[in-house]
Tab-separated table of C-alpha atoms in Angstrom:
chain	number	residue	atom	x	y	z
A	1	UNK	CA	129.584	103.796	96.367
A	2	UNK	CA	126.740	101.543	94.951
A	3	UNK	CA	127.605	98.681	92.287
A	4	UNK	CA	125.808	95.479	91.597
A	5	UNK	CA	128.159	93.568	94.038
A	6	UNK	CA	127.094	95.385	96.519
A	7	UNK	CA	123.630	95.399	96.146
A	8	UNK	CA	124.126	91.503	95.655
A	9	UNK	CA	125.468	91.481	99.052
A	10	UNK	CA	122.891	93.767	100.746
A	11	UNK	CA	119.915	91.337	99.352
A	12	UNK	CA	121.556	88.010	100.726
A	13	UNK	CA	121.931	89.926	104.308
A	14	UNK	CA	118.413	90.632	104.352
A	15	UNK	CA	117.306	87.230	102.871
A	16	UNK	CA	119.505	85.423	105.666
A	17	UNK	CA	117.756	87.731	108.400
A	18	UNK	CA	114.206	88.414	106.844
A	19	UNK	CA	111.903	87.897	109.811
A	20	UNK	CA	114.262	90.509	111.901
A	21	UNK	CA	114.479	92.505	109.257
A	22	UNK	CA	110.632	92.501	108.387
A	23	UNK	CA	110.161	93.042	112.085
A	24	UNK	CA	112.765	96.301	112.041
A	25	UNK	CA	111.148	98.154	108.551
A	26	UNK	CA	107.893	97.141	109.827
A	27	UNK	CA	108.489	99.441	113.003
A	28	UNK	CA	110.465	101.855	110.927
A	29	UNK	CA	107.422	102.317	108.392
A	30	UNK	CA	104.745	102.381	111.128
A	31	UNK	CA	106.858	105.301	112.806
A	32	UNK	CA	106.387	107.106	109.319
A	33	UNK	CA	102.617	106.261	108.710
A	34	UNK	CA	101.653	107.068	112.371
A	35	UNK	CA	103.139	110.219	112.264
A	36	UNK	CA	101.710	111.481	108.912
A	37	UNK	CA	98.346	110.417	109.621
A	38	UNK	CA	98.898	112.663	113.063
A	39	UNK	CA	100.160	115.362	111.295
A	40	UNK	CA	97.331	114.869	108.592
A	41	UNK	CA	94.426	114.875	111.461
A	42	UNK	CA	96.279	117.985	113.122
A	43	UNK	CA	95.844	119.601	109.454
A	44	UNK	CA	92.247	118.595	109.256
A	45	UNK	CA	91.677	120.159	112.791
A	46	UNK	CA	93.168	123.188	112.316
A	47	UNK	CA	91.688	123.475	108.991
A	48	UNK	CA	88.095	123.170	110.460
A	49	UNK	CA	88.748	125.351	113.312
A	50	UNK	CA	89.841	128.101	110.895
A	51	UNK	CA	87.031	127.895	108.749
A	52	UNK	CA	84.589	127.707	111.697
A	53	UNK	CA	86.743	131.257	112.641
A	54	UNK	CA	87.313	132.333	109.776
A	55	UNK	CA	85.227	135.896	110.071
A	56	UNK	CA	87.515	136.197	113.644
A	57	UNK	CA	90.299	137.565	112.009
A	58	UNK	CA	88.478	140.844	111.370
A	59	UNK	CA	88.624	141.034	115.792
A	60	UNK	CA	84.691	141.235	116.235
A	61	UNK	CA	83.743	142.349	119.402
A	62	UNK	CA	79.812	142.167	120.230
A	63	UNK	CA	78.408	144.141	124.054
A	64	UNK	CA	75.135	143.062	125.417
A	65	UNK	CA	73.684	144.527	129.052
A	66	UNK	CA	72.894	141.574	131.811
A	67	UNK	CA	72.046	142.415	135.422
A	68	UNK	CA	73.738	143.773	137.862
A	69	UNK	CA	74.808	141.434	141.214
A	70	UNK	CA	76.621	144.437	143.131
A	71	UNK	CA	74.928	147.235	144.958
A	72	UNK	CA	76.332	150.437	143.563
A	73	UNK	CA	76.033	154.204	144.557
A	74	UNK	CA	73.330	153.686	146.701
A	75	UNK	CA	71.802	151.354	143.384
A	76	UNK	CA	70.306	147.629	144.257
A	77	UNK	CA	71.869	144.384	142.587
A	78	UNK	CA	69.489	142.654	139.865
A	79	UNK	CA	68.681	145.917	137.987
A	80	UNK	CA	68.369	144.951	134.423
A	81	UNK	CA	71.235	147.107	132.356
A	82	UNK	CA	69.632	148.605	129.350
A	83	UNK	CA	71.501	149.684	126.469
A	84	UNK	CA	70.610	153.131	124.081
A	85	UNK	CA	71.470	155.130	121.629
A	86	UNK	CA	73.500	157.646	123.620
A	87	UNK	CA	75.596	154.195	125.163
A	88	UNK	CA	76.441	153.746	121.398
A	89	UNK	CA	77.478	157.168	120.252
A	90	UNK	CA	79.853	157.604	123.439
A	91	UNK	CA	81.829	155.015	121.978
A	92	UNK	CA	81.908	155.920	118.301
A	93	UNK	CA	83.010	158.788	120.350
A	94	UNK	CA	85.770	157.838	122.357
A	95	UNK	CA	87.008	155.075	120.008
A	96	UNK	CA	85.712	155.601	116.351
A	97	UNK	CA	89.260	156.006	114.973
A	98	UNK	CA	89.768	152.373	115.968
A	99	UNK	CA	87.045	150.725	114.452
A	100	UNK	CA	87.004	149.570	110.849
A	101	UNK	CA	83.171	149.165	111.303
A	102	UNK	CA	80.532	149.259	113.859
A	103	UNK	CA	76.949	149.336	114.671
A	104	UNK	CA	74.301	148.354	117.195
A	105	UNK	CA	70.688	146.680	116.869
A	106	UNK	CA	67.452	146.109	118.257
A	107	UNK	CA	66.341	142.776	118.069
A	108	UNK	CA	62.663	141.479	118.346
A	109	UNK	CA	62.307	137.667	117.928
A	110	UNK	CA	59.564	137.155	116.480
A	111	UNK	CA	57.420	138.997	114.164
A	112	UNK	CA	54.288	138.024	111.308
A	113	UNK	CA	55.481	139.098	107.874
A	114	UNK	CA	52.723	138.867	105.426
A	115	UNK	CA	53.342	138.983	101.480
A	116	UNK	CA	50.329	138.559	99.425
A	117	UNK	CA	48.584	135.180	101.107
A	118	UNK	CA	51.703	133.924	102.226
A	119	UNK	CA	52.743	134.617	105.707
A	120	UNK	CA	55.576	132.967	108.612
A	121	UNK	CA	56.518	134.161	111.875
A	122	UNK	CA	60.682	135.470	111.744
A	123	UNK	CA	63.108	137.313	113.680
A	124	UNK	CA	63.368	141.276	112.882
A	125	UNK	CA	66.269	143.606	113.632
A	126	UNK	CA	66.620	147.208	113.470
A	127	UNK	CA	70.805	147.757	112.504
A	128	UNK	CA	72.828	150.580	111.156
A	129	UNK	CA	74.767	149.904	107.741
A	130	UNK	CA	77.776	147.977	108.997
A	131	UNK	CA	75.696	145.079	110.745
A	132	UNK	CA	75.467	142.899	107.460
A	133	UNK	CA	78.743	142.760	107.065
A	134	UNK	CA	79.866	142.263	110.566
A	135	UNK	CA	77.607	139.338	111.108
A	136	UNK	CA	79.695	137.972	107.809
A	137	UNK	CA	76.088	138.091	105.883
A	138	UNK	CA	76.494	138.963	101.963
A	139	UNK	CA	73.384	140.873	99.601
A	140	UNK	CA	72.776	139.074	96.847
A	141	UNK	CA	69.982	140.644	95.529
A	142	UNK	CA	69.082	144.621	95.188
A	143	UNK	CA	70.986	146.772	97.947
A	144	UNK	CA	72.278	147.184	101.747
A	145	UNK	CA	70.182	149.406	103.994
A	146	UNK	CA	72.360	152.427	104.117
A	147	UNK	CA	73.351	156.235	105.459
A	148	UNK	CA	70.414	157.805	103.836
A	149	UNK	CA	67.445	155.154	105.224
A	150	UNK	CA	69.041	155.231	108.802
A	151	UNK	CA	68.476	159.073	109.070
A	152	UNK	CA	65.405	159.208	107.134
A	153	UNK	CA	63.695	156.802	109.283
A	154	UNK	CA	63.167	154.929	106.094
A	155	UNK	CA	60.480	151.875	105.963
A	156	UNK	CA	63.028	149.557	103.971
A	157	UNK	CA	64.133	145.964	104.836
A	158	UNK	CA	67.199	143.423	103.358
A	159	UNK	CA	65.641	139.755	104.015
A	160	UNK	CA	67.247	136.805	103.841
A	161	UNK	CA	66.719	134.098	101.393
A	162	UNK	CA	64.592	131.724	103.780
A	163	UNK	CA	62.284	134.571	103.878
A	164	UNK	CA	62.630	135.225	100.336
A	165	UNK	CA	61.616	131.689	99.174
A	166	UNK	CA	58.706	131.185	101.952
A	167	UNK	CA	56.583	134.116	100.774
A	168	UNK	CA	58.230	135.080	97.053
A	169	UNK	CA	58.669	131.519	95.954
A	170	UNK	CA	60.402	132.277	92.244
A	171	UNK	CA	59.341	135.952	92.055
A	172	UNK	CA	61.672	138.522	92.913
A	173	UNK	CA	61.279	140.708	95.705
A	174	UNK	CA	63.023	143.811	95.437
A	175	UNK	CA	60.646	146.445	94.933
A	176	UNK	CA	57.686	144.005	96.611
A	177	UNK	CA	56.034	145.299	99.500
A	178	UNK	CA	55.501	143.320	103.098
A	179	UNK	CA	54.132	143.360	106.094
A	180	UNK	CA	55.991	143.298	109.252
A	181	UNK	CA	53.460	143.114	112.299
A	182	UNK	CA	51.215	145.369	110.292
A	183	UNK	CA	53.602	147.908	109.201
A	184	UNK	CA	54.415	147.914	105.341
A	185	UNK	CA	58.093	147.849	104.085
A	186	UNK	CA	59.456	148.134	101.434
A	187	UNK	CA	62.182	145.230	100.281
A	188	UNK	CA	65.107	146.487	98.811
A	189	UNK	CA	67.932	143.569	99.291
A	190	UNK	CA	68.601	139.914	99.750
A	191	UNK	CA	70.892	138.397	101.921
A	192	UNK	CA	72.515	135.223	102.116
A	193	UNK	CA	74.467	133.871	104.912
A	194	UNK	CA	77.211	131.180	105.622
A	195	UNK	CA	75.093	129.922	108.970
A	196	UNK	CA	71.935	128.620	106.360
A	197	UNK	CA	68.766	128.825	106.952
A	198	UNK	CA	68.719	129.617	110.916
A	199	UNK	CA	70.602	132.925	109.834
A	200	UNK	CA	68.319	133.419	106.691
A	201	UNK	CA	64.815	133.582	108.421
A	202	UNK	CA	65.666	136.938	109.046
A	203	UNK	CA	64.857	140.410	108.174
A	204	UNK	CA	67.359	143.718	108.759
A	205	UNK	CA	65.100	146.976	108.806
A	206	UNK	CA	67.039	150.475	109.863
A	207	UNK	CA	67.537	150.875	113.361
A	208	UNK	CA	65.976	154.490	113.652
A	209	UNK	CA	62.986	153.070	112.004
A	210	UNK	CA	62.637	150.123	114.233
A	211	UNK	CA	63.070	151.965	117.517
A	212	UNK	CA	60.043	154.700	115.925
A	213	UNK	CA	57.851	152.351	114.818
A	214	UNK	CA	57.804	149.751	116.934
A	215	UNK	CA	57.728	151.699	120.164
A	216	UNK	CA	61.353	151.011	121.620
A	217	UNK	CA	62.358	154.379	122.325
A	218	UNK	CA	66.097	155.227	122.005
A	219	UNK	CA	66.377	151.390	122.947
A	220	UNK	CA	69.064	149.174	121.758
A	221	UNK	CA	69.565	145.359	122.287
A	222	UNK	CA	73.435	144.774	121.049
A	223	UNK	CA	76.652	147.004	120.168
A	224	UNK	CA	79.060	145.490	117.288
A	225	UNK	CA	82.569	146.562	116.490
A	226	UNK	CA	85.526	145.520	114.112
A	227	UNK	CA	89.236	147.087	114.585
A	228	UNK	CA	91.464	148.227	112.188
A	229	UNK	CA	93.761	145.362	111.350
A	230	UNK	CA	96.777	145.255	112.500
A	231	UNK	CA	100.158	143.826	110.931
A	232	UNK	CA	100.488	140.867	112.801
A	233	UNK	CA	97.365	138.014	114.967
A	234	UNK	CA	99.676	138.750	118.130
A	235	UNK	CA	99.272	143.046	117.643
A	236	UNK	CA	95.649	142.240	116.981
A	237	UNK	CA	95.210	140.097	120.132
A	238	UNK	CA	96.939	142.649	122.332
A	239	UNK	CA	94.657	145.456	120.890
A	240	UNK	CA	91.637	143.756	120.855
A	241	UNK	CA	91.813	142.779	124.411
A	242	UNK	CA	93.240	146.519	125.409
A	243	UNK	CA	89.622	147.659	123.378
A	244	UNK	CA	87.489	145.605	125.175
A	245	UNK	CA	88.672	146.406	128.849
A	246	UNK	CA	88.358	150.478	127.737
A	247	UNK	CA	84.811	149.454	126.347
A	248	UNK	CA	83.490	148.091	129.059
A	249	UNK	CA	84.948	150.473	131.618
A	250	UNK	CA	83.157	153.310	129.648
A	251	UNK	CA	79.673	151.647	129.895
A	252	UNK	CA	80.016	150.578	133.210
A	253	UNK	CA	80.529	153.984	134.099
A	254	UNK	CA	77.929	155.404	132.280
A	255	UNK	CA	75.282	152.807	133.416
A	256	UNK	CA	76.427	153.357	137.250
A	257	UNK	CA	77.913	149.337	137.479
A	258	UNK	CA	80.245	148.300	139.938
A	259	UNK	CA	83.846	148.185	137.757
A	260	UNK	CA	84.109	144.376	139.817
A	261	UNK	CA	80.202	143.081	138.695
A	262	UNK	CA	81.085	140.718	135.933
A	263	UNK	CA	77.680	140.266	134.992
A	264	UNK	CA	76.322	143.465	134.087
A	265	UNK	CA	78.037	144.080	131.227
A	266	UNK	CA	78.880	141.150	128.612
A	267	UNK	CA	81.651	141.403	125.941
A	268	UNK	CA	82.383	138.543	123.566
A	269	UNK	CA	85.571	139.184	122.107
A	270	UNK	CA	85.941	136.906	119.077
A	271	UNK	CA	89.692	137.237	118.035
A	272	UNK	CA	90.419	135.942	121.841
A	273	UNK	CA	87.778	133.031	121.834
A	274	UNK	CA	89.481	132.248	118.481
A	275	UNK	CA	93.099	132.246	119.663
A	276	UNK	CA	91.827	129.686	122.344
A	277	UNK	CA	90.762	127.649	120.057
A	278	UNK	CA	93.821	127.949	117.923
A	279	UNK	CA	96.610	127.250	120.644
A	280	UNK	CA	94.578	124.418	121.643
A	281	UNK	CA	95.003	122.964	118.200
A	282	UNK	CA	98.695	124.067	117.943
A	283	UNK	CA	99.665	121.812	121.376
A	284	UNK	CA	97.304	118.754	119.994
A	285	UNK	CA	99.989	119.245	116.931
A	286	UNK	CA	102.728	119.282	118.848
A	287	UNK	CA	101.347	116.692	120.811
A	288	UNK	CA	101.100	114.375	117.606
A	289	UNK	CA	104.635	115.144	116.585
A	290	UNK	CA	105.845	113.998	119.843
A	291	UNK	CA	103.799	110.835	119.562
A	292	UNK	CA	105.165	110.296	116.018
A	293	UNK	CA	108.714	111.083	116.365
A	294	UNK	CA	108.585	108.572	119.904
A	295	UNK	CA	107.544	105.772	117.421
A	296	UNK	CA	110.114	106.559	114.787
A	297	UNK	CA	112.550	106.831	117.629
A	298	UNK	CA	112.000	103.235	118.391
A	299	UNK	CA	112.081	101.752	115.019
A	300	UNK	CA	115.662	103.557	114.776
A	301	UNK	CA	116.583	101.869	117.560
A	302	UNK	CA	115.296	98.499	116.457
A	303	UNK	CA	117.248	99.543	113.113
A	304	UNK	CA	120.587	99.416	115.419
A	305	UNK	CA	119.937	96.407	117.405
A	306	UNK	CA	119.371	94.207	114.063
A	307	UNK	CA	122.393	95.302	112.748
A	308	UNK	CA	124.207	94.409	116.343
A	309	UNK	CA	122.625	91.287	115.519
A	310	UNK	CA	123.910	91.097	111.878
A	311	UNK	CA	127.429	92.205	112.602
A	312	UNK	CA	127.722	89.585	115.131
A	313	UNK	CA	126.241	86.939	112.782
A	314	UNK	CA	128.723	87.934	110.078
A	315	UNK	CA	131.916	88.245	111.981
A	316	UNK	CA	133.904	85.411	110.354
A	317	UNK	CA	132.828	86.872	107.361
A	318	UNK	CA	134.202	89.995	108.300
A	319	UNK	CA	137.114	88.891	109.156
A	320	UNK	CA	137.806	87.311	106.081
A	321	UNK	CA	137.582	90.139	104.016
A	322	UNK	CA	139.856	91.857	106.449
A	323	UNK	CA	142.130	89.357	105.848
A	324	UNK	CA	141.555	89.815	102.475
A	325	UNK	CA	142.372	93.446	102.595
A	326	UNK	CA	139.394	94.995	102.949
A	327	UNK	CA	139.849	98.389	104.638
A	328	UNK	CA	137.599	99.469	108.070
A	329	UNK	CA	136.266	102.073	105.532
A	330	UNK	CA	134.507	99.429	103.450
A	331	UNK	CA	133.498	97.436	106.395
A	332	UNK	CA	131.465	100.439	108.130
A	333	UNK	CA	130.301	100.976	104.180
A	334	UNK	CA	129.002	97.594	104.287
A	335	UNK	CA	126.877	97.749	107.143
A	336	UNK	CA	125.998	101.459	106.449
A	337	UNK	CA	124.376	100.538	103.542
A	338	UNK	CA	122.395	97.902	104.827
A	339	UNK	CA	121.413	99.992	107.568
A	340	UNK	CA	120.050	103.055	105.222
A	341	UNK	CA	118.361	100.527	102.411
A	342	UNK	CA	116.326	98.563	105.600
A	343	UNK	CA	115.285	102.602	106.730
A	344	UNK	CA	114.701	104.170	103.377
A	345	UNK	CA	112.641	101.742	101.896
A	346	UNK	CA	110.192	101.110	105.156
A	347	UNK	CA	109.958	105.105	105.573
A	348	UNK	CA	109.207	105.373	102.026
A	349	UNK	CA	106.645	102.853	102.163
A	350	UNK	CA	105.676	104.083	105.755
A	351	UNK	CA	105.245	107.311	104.153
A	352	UNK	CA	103.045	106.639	100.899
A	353	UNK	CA	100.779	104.644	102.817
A	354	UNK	CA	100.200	106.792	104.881
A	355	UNK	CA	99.431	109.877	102.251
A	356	UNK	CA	97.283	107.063	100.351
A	357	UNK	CA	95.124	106.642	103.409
A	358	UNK	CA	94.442	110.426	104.051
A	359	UNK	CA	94.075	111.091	99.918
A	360	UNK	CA	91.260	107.943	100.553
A	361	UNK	CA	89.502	108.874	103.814
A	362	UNK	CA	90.230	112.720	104.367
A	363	UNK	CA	87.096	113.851	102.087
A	364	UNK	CA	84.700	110.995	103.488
A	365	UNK	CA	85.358	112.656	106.854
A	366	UNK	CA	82.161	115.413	107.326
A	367	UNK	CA	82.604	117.505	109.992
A	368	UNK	CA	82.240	121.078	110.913
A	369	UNK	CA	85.652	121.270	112.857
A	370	UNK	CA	87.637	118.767	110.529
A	371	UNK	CA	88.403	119.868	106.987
A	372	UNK	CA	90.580	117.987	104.360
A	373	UNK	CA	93.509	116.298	106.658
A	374	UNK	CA	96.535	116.769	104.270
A	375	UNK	CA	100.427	116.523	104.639
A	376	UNK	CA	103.165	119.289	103.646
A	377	UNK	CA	104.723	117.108	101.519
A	378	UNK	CA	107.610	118.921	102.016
A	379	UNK	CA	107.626	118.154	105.647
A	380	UNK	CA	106.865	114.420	104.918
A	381	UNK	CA	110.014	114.274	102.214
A	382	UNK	CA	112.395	116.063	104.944
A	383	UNK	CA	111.324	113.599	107.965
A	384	UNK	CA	112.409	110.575	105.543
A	385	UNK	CA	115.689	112.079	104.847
A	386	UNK	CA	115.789	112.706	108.577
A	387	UNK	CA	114.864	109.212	109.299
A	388	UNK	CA	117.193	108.068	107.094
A	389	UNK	CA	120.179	109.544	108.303
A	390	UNK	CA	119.016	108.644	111.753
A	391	UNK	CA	119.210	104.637	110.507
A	392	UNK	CA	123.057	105.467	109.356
A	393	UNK	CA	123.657	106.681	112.663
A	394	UNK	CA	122.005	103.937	114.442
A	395	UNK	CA	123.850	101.505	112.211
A	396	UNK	CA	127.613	103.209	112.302
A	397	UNK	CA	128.013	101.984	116.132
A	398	UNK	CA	127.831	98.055	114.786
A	399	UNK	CA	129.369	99.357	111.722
A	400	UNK	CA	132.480	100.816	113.330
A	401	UNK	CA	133.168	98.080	116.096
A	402	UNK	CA	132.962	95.619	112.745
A	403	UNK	CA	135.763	97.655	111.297
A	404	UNK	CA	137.698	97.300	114.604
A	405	UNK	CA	137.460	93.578	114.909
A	406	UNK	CA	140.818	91.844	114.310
A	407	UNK	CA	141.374	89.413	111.254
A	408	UNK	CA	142.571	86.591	113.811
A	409	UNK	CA	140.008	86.921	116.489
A	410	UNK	CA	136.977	87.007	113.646
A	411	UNK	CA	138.258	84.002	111.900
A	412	UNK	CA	138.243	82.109	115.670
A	413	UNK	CA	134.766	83.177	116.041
A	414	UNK	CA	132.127	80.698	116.607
């Protein structure tokens, strides 16, 4: 138990020992502040990777063709895979119960729209209704193309807001007409887009309308598709991988590909290229808690040796209190409690110094895959209390051989 005396006693210990003891909290508190700033930088990793995947979690899986490198069925390697509609409706088909949504596009990459006397060159897509959603795009402004333009063949287009400030300035566009390589459309939507403006210099049109007017046939340039999610990111992994195998089987079939030509056919699965990402972050963690708990470790064990060193120092004392009729109980006390003030104080400080830091520098940091480095305090709390009791047990070896020394043989100690 704690009482003035005691604390009395602790202070002069320290005082007679300070540049060993300085020595032992300094290792002690740099064990603590190492291993929250780790744990804060493994935060501000994961947190940027998240964010960076954030749309992942939905388990987007985008087809495009390639060329074939295998001779198949009496068919020459290098013949350029092209996609249509009929590729895309076998596997609404086959899968459609699966998806949550889905759609395919046409791209062209660039194209002269032309409002009034302002004109740029921008990207133009033909896409069903899910595509603005899928590529994690929001409207803003006005409507999304839908159902009813798709099957009408409807000359409508969503733009984004790079487009809508280049040629509408402050006016709004919805209603506006423009020109898109010649042909007049209709705007009915703005979009905005997380990417910026790289993602906003574009312009979304109805796929049926693209392929008519523009020439391209039943052609299409990509396939999109979202599953149903599932309860759990391991049952979404598994599924999404089990998808993407039966996907590509079923084009590589229809487009008479060798089932071994990896280059025909490309699949991006996101949900996998995101749980990549994600175990790498989870062993860097790891990584930093082994790190941090090494250097802890050793400041227990410098914890231990100083009080060796004290409880060698102080034997004659020792042994006149046991002559005095102190009991072994209050000896090990003694040294306990010099032992767990010398830890708690250095993790404490270890600790707050370490928060202070990443409160400080953590939003100066501006990066796209590092995002506000924090702590679970909760986590920073319980490895003090861990530490902590580790510094009792480090100290109850000295402790406990001080309580076995014998009056006689302290009192002859020189």
């Amino acid at each position: 138990m704690f009482n003035i005396e005691r604390w009395q006693e602790i202070f002069e210990a320290i005082a007679k020992n300070k540049l060993r003891t300085f020595l032992t909290g300094l290792s002690v508190a740099s064990g603590i502040f190492i291993l929250v700033i780790l744990l804060g930088v493994g935060k501000g990793l994961q947190n940027g990777i998240e964010k960076q995947f954030e749309r992942d979690a939905a388990g987007i899986i985008q087809v495009w063709p390639g060329a074939t490198t295998k001779a198949y069925k009496g068919l020459n390697p290098g013949r350029e895979i092209q996609f249509r509609n009929s590729d895309y409706d076998i596997t609404v088909q086959k899968f459609g119960e699966q998806f949550e949504k889905n759609g395919a596009t046409y791209n062209a990459w660039g194209a002269t729209i032309v409002y009034g006397k302002e004109s740029g060159n921008y990207q133009y897509r033909g896409v069903n209704p899910d595509y603005i959603a899928i590529a994690n795009a929001t409207v803003v402004k006005g409507r999304n193309i839908n159902i009813n333009d798709l099957n009408n063949k409807e000359k409508v287009v969503v733009i984004g807001q790079k487009v809508q400030l280049d040629l509408f300035k402050e006016k709004n566009p919805i209603g506006e007409k423009i020109a898109v390589n010649n042909i007049n459309f209709k705007v009915v939507g703005v979009f905005t887009d997380p990417g910026g403006e790289r993602q906003e210099g574009r312009v979304f049109m109805p796929l049926s309308t693209t392929q008519q007017v523009y020439g391209a046939g039943d052609k299409i340039s990509n396939m999109f598709y979202t599953l149903k999610k599932k309860d759990s990111y391991e049952e979404a992994v598994a599924e999404s991988e089990k998808f993407s195998k039966n996907l590509e089987t079923i084009l590589k079939s229809k487009n008479l590909v060798d089932p071994e030509d990896k280059s025909a056919i490309g699949v991006d699965n996101s949900i996998v290229e995101a749980k990549k990402f994600y175990d790498l972050n989870l062993y860097i963690r790891l990584f930093f808690w082994w790190v941090g708990i090494c250097t802890i470790i050793a400041g227990v064990v410098g914890v231990g040796n100083i009080m060796m060193i004290i409880v060698k120092e102080r034997t004659k004392e020792i042994g006149i209190r046991k002559a005095l009729g102190a009991t072994p109980v209050s000896i090990i006390g003694m040294i306990l409690h010099e032992s767990i003030f010398i830890t708690a104080i250095s993790g404490f400080i270890g600790l707050l110094t370490g928060l202070a830091l990443l409160e400080l520098v953590g939003p100066q940091v501006q990066s796209e895959y590092f995002r506000n480095p924090q702590v679970d305090f909760n986590v920073a709390i319980s490895t003090v209390i861990v530490l902590v009791i580790a510094g009792a047990l480090a100290g109850f070896i000295p402790a406990y051989r001080a309580a076995k020394i014998k009056p006689i043989v302290a009192l002859r100690d020189e």
